[in-house]
CSV table of C-alpha atoms in Angstrom, one decimal:
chain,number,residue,atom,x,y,z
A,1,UNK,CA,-13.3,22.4,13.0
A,2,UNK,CA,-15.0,19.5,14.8
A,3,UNK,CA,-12.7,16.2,15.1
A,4,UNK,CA,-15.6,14.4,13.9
A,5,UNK,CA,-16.0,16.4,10.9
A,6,UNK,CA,-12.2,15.6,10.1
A,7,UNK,CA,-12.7,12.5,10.3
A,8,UNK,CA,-14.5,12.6,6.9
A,9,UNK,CA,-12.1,14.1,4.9
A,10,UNK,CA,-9.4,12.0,4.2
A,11,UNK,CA,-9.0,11.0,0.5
A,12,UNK,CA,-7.6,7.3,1.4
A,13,UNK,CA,-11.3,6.4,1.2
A,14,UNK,CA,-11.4,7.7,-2.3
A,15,UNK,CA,-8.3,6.5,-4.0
A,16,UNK,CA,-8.9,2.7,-1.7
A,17,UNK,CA,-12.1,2.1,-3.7
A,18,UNK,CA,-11.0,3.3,-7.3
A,19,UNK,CA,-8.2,0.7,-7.3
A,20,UNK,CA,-10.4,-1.8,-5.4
A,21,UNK,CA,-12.3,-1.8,-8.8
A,22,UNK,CA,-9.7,-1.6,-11.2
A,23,UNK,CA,-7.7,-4.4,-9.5
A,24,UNK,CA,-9.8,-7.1,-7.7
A,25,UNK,CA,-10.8,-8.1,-11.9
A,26,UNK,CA,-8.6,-10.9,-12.2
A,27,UNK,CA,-11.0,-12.9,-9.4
A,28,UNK,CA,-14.2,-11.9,-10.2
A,29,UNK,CA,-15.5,-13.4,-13.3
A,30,UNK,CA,-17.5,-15.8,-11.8
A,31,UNK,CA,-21.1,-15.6,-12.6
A,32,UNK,CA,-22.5,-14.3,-9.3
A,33,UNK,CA,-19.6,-12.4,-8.2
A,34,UNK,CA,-20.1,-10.7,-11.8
A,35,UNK,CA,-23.2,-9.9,-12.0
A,36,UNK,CA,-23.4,-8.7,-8.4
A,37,UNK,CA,-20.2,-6.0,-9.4
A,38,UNK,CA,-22.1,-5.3,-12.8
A,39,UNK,CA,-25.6,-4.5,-10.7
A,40,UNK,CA,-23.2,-2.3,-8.3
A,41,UNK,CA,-21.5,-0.2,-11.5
A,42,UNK,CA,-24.8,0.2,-12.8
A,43,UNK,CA,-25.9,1.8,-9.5
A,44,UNK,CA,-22.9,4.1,-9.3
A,45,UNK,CA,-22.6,5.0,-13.1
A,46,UNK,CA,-23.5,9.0,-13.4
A,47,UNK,CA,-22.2,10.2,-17.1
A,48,UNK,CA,-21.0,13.9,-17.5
A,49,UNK,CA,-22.5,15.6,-20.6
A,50,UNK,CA,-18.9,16.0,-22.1
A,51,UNK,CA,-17.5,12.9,-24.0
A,52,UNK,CA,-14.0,13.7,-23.4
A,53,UNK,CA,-11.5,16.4,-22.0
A,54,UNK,CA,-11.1,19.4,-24.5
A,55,UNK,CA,-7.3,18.8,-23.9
A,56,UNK,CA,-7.5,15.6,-26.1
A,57,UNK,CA,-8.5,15.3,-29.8
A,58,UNK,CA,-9.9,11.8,-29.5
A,59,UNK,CA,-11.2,10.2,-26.3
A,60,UNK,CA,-9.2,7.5,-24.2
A,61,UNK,CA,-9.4,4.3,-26.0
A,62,UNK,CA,-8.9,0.9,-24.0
A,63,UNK,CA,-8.4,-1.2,-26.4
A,64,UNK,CA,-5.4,0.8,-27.6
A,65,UNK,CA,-4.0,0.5,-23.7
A,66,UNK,CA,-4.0,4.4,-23.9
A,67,UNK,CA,-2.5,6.0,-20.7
A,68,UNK,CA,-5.6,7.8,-18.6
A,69,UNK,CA,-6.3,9.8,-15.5
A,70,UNK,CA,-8.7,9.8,-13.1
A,71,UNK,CA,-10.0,12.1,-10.7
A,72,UNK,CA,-11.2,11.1,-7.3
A,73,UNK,CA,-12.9,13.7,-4.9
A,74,UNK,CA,-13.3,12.2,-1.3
A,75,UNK,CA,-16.9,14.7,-0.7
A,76,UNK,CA,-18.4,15.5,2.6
A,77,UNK,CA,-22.2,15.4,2.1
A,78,UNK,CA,-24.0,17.6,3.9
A,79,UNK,CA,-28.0,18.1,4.8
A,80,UNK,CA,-29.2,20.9,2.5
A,81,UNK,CA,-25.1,21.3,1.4
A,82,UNK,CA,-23.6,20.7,-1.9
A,83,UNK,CA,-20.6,19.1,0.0
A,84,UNK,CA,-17.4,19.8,-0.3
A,85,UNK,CA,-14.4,17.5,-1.9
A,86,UNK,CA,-12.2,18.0,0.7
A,87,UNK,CA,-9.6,15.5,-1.0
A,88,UNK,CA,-8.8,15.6,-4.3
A,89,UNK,CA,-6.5,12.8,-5.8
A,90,UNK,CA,-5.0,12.3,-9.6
A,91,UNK,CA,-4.3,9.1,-10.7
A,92,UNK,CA,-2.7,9.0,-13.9
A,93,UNK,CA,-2.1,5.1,-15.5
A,94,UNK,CA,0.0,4.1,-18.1
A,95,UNK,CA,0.3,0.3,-19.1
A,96,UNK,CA,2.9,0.8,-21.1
A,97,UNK,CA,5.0,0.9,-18.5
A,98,UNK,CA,2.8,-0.3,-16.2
A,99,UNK,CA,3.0,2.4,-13.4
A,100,UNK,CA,-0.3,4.6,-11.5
A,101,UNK,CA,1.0,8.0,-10.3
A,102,UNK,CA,-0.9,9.1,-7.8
A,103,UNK,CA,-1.0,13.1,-6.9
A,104,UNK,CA,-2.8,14.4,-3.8
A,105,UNK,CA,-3.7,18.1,-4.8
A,106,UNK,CA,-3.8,19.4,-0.8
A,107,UNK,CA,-7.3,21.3,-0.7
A,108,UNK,CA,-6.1,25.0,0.5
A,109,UNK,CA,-4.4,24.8,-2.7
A,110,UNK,CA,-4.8,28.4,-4.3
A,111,UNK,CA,-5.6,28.6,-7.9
A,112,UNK,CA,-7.8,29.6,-10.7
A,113,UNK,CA,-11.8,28.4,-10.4
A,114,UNK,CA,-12.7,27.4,-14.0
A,115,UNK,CA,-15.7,28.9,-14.5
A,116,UNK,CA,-16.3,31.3,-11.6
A,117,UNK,CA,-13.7,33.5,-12.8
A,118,UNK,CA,-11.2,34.1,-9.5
A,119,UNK,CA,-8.7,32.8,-7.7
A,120,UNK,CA,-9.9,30.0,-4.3
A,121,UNK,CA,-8.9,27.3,-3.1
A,122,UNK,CA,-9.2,24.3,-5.2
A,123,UNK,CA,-11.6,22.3,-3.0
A,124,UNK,CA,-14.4,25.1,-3.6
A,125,UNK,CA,-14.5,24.1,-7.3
A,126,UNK,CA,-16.8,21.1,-6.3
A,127,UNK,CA,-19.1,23.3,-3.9
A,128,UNK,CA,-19.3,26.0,-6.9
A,129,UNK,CA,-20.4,23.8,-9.9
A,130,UNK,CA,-19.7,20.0,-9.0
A,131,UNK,CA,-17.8,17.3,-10.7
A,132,UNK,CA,-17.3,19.6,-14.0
A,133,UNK,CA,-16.2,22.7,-12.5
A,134,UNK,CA,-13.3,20.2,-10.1
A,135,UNK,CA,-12.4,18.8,-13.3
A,136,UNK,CA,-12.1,21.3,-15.4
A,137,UNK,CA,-10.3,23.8,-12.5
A,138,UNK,CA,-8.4,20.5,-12.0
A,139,UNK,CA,-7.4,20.2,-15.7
A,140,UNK,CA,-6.2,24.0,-15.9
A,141,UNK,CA,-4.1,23.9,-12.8
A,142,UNK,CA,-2.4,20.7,-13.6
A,143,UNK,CA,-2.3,21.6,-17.8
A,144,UNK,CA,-3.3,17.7,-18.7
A,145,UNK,CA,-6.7,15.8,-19.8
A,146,UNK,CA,-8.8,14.3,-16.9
A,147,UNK,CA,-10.4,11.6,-18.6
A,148,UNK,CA,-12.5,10.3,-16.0
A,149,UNK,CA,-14.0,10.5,-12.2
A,150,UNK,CA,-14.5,9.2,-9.0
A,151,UNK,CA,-16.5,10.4,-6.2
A,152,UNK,CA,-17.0,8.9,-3.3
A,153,UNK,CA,-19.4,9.7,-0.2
A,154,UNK,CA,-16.5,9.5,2.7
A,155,UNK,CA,-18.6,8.4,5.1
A,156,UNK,CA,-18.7,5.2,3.3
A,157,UNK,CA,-14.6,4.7,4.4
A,158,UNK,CA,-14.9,2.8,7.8
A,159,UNK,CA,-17.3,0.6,5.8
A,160,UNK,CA,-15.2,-0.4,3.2
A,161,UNK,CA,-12.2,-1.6,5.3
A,162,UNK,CA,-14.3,-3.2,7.3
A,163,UNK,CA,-16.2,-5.2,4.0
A,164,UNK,CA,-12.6,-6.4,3.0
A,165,UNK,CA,-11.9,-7.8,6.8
A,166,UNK,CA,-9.7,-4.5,7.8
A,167,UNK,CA,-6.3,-3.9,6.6
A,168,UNK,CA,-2.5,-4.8,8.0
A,169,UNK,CA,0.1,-1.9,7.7
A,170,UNK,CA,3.4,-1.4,9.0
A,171,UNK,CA,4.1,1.1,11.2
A,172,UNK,CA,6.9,3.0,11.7
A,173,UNK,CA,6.5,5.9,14.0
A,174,UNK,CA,4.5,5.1,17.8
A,175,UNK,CA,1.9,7.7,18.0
A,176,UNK,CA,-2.2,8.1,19.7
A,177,UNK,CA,-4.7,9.7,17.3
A,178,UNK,CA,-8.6,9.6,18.4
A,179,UNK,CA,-7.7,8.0,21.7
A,180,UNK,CA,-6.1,5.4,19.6
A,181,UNK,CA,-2.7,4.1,20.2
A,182,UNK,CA,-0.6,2.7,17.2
A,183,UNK,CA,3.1,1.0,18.2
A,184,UNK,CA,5.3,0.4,16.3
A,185,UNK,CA,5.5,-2.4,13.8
A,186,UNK,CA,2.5,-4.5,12.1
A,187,UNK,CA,-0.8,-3.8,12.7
A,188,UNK,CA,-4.2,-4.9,11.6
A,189,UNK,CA,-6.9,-2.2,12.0
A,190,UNK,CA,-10.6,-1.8,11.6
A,191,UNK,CA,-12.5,0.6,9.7
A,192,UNK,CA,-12.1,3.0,13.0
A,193,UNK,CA,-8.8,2.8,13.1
A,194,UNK,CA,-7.6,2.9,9.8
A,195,UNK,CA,-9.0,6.3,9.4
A,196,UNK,CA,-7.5,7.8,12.7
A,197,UNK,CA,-4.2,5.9,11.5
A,198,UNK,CA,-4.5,7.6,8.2
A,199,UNK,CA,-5.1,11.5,9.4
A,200,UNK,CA,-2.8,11.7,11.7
A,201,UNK,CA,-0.1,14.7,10.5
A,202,UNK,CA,0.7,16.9,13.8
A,203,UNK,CA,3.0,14.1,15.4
A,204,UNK,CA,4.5,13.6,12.5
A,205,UNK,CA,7.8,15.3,11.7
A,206,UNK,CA,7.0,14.5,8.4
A,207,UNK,CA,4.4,16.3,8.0
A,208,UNK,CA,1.7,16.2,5.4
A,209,UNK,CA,4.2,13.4,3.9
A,210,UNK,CA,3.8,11.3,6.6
A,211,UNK,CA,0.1,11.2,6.4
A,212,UNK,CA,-0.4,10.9,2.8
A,213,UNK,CA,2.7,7.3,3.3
A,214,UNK,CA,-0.1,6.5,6.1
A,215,UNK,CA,-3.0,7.2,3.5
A,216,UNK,CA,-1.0,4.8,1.3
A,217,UNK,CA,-0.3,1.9,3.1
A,218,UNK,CA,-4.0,1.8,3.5
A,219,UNK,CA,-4.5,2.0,0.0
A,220,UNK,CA,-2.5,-0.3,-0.6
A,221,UNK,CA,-4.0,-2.9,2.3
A,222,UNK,CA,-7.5,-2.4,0.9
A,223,UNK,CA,-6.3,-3.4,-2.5
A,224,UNK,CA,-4.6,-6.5,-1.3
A,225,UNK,CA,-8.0,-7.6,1.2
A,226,UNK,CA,-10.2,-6.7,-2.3
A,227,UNK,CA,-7.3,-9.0,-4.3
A,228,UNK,CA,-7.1,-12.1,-1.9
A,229,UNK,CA,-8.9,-15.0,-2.5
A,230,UNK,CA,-10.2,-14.4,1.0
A,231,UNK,CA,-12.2,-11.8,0.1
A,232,UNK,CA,-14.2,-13.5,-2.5
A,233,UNK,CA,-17.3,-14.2,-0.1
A,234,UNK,CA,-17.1,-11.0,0.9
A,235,UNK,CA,-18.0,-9.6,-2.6
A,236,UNK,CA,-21.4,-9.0,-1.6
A,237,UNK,CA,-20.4,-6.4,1.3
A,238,UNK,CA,-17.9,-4.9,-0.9
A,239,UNK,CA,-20.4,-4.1,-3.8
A,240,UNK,CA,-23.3,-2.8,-1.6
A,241,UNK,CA,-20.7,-0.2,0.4
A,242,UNK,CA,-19.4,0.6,-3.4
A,243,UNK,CA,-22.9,1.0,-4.8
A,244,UNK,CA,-24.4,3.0,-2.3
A,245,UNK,CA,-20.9,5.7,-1.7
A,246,UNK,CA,-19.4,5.9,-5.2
A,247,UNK,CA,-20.6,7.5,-8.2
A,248,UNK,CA,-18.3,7.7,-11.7
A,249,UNK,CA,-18.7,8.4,-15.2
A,250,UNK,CA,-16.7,5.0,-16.0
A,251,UNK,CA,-19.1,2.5,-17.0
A,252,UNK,CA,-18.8,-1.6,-16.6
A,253,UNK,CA,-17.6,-2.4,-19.8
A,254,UNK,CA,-14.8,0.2,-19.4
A,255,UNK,CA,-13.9,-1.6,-15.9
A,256,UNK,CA,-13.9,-4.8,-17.6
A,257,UNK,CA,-11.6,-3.5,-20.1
A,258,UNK,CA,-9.4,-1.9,-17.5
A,259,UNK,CA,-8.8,-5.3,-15.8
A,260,UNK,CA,-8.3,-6.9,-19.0
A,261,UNK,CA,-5.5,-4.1,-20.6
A,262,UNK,CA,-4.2,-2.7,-17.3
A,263,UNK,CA,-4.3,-4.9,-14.7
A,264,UNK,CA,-0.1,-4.9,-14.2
A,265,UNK,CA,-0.7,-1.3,-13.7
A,266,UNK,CA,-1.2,-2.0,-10.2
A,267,UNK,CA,2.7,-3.1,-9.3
A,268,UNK,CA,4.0,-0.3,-9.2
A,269,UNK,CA,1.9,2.9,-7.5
A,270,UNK,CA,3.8,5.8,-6.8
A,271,UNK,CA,3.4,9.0,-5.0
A,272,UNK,CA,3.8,12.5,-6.4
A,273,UNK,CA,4.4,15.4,-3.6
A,274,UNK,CA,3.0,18.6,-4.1
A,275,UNK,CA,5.3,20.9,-2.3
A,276,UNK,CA,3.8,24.3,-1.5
A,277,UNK,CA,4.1,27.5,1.2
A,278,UNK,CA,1.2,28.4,3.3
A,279,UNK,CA,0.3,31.6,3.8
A,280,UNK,CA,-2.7,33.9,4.7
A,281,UNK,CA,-4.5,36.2,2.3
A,282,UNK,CA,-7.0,38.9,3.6
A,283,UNK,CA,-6.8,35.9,6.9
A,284,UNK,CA,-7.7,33.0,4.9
A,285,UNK,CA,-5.4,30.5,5.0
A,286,UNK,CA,-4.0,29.0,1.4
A,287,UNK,CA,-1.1,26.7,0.1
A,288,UNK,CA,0.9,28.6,-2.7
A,289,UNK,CA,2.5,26.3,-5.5
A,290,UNK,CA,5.6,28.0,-6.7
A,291,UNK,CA,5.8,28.3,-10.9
A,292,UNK,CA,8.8,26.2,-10.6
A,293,UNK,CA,7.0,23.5,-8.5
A,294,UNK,CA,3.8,23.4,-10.9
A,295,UNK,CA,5.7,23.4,-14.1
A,296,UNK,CA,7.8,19.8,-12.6
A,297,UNK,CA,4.7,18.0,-11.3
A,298,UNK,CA,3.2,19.2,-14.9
A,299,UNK,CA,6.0,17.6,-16.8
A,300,UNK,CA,6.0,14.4,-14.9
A,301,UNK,CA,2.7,13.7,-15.2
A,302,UNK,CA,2.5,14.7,-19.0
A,303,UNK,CA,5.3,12.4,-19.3
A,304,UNK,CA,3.6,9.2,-17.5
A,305,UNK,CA,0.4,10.0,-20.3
A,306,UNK,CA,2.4,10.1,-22.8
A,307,UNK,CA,1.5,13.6,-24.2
């Protein structure tokens, strides 16, 4: 696979931009700054014909401060393609106890296409029937509701760090990705370099845990840029990079009301690993997920919605 091609696949671009819009509300209800977001949502707003998950009696409600989950698919548009959603993230927020678990579902994961009837890996869901089919295949494998969606065009990423002024991160392993060269310590990178930062895993004897601590330090940077009082006259870059890379079924009014209900959610964010064995089937490479494994992310994440 082409480096450049990589490059596009990294979900930190998806999950930096949900929270973006869930958190920067406390600043924003200024009358052009408002507006300008409410013109963006309206842009990126794409409703699903189902009103809510068939693993729920009654739909999400706000106003009660029910716990919810999102899914974000980081997709990889392609000329005469469907794309594929290369990265696939669960948040799941509960204000009760005001936490966001966030779950990166790693896309060779093997399991059962809802709705085409055989086992793939999880990332083809998208490129077989779209957002419904990678919710739905989403919803069986994990056994909870996916209230709601994000998807996000990842060539859009470099442009959103750079619309918040790039991000600072601490560092803690000296590496070169891309023909970039990170040291240790604090660093402030660009659009660029926040994505070769982020997708780095072969140095790493971490492994895929190092990158996804990478992906979240850049999450969490992008939030803090969107937060800061700093960024406020860069709204206008902000919404245009949101309007014209994101679409979700989660309306303005629902934003407002998550900023207004949940917006302590947002102190504590905490990573889920998804521990699985690779291995090759008829020579395709896929990640197996013990019954053992499944069953404990399943519990903690019915746990943190309350079900």
């Amino acid at each position: 696979m082409r480096p450049k091609k990589r490059k596009l696949r990294k979900w930190v671009k998806v999950t930096g931009t949900i929270l973006l819009i869930m958190l920067i509300g406390g600043g924003i209800y200024g009358s052009t700054v408002y507006n300008s977001l409410k013109t963006a949502v309206a842009t990126m707003h794409t409703p699903l014909e189902r009103k809510h998950s068939e693993k729920r009696e009654e739909p999400v409600s706000f106003k009660k401060k029910d716990p919810f989950s999102v899914l974000m698919l980081g997709v990889d548009e392609r000329e005469g393609d469907s794309g594929r959603s290369d990265t696939m993230i669960v948040l799941t927020v509960n204000p009760n106890n005001n936490s966001v678990k966030m779950l990166s579902i790693p896309r060779d994961t093997r399991t059962e296409i809802i709705g085409k009837g055989k086992q793939d890996k999880i990332n083809h869901a998208y490129a077989f029937g779209g957002i419904p089919m990678a919710m739905d295949t989403v919803e069986n494998f994990l056994d909870i509701p996916i209230d709601y969606y994000i998807e996000i065009n990842m060539k859009g990423f470099t442009d959103m760090v750079d619309a918040v002024g790039g991000v600072t991160v601490k560092n803690d392993l000296d590496f070169t990705q891309d023909g970039f060269h990170f040291a240790k310590g604090e660093l402030t990178l660009n659009g660029k370099k926040a994505l070769s930062y982020s997708r780095m895993r072969k140095q790493d004897p971490r492994g895929d845990f190092g990158r996804q601590t990478r992906q979240r330090q850049i999450i969490e940077g992008v939030v803090k840029e969107g937060a800061s009082l700093s960024s406020l006259t860069k709204f206008s870059d902000i919404f245009t990079v949101l309007g014209k890379n994101v679409k979700t079924n989660i309306t303005f009014d629902q934003m407002v009301a998550i900023q207004k209900g949940y917006k302590d959610v947002g102190t504590s964010i905490q990573q889920m690993e998804l521990k699985e064995e690779g291995t090759r089937i008829n020579n395709i490479y896929y990640g197996l997920i013990s019954t053992e494994e499944k069953q404990r992310v399943q519990k903690e994440l019915k746990t943190q919605l309350d079900l």
